[in-house]
PDB file of C-alpha atoms in Angstrom:
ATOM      1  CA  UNK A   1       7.587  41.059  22.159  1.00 54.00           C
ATOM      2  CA  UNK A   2       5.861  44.212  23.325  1.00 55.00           C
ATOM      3  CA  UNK A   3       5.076  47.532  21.849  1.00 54.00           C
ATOM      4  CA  UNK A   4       3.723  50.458  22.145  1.00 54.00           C
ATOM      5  CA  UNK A   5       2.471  53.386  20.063  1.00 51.00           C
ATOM      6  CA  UNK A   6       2.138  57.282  20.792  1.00 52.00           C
ATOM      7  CA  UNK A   7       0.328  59.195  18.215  1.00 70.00           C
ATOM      8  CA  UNK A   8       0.212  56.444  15.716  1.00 80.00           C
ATOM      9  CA  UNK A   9       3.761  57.871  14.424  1.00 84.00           C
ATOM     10  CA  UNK A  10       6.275  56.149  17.004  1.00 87.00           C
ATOM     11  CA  UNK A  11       6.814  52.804  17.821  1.00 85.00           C
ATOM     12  CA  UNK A  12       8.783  51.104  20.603  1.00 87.00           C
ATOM     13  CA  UNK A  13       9.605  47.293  20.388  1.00 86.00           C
ATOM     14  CA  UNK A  14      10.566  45.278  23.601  1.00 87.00           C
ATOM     15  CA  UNK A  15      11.923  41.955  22.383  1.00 85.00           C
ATOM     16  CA  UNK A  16      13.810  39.213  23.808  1.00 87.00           C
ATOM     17  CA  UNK A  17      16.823  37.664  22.510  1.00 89.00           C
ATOM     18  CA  UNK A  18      17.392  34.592  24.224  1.00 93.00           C
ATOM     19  CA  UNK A  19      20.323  36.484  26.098  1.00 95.00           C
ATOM     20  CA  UNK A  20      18.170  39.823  27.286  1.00 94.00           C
ATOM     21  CA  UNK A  21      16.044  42.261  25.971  1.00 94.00           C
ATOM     22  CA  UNK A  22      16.512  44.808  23.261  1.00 92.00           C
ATOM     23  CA  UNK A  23      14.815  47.865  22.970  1.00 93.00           C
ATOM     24  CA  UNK A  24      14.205  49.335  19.107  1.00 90.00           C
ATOM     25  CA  UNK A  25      12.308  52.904  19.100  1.00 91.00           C
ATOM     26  CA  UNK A  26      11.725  54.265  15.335  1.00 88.00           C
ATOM     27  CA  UNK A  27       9.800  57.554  14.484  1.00 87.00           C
ATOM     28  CA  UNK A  28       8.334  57.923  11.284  1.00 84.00           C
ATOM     29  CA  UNK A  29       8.891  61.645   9.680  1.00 84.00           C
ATOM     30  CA  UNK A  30       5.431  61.335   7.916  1.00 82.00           C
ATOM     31  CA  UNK A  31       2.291  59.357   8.254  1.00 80.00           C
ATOM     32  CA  UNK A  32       1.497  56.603  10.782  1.00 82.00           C
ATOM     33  CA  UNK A  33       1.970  53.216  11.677  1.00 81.00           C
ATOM     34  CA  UNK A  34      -0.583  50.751  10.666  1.00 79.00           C
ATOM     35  CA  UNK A  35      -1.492  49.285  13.779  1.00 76.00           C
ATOM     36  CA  UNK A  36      -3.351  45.708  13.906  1.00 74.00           C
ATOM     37  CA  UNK A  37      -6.335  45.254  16.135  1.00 73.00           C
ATOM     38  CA  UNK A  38      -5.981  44.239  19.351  1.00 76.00           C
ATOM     39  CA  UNK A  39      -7.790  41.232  20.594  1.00 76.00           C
ATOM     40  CA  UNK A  40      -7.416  40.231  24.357  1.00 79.00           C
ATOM     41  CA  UNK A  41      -4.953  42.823  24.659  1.00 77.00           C
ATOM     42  CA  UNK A  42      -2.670  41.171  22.747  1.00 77.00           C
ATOM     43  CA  UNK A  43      -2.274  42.077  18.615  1.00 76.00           C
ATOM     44  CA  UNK A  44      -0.482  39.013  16.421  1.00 79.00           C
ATOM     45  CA  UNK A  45       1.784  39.545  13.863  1.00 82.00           C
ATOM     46  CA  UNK A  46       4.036  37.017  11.695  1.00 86.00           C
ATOM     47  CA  UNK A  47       7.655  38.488  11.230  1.00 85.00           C
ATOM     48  CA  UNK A  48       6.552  39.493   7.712  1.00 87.00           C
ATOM     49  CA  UNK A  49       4.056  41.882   9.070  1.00 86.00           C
ATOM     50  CA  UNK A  50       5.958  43.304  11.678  1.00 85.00           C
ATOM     51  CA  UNK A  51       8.693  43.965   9.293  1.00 86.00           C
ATOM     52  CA  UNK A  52       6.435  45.887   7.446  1.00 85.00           C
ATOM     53  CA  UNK A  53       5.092  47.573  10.145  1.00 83.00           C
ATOM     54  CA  UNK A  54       8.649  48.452  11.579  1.00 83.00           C
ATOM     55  CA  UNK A  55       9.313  49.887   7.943  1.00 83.00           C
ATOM     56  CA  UNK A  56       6.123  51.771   7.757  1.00 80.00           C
ATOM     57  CA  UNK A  57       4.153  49.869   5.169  1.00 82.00           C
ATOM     58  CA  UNK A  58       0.617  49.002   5.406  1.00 82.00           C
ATOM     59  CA  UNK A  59       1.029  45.416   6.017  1.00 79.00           C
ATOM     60  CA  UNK A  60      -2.665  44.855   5.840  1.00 81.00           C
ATOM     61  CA  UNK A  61      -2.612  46.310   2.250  1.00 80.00           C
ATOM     62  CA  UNK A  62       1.031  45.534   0.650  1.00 72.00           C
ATOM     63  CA  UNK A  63       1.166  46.280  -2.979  1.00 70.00           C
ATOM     64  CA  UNK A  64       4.189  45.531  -5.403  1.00 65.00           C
ATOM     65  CA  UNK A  65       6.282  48.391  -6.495  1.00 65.00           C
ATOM     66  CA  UNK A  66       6.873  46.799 -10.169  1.00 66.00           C
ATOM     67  CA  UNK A  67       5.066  42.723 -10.709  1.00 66.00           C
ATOM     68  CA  UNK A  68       6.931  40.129  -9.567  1.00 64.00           C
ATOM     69  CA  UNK A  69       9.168  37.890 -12.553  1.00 73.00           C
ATOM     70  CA  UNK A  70       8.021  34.857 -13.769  1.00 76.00           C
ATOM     71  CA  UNK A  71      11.487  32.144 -13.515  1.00 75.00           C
ATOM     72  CA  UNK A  72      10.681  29.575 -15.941  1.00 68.00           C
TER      73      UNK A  72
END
């Protein structure tokens, strides 16, 4: 995967399928994208994080809209 940022409020993710490459580009209407540090050049992310970070939550500081249940 690739991306790139352009005033911390757009983000453009190069990623390949297996078959070819798709190209998402989202633009958030308020506030920024919480982008990791980049080491090497290159910045890690597990598919939880970069779902948040696609949906504009600060992954590095995710906080529970109401506590989780406890099944018994």
């Amino acid at each position: 995967m690739h991306y790139e940022t352009h005033c911390g409020n757009r983000i453009k993710l190069l990623f390949w399928d297996g078959q070819g490459f798709c190209l998402y580009y989202k633009v958030l209407e308020k506030g920024r994208f919480p982008w990791p540090s980049v080491a090497d050049g290159t910045a890690r992310l597990t598919a939880a994080q970069l779902a948040m970070l696609w949906e504009g939550i600060d992954w590095r500081r995710p906080s529970w809209t109401s506590a989780p249940t406890r099944v018994a």
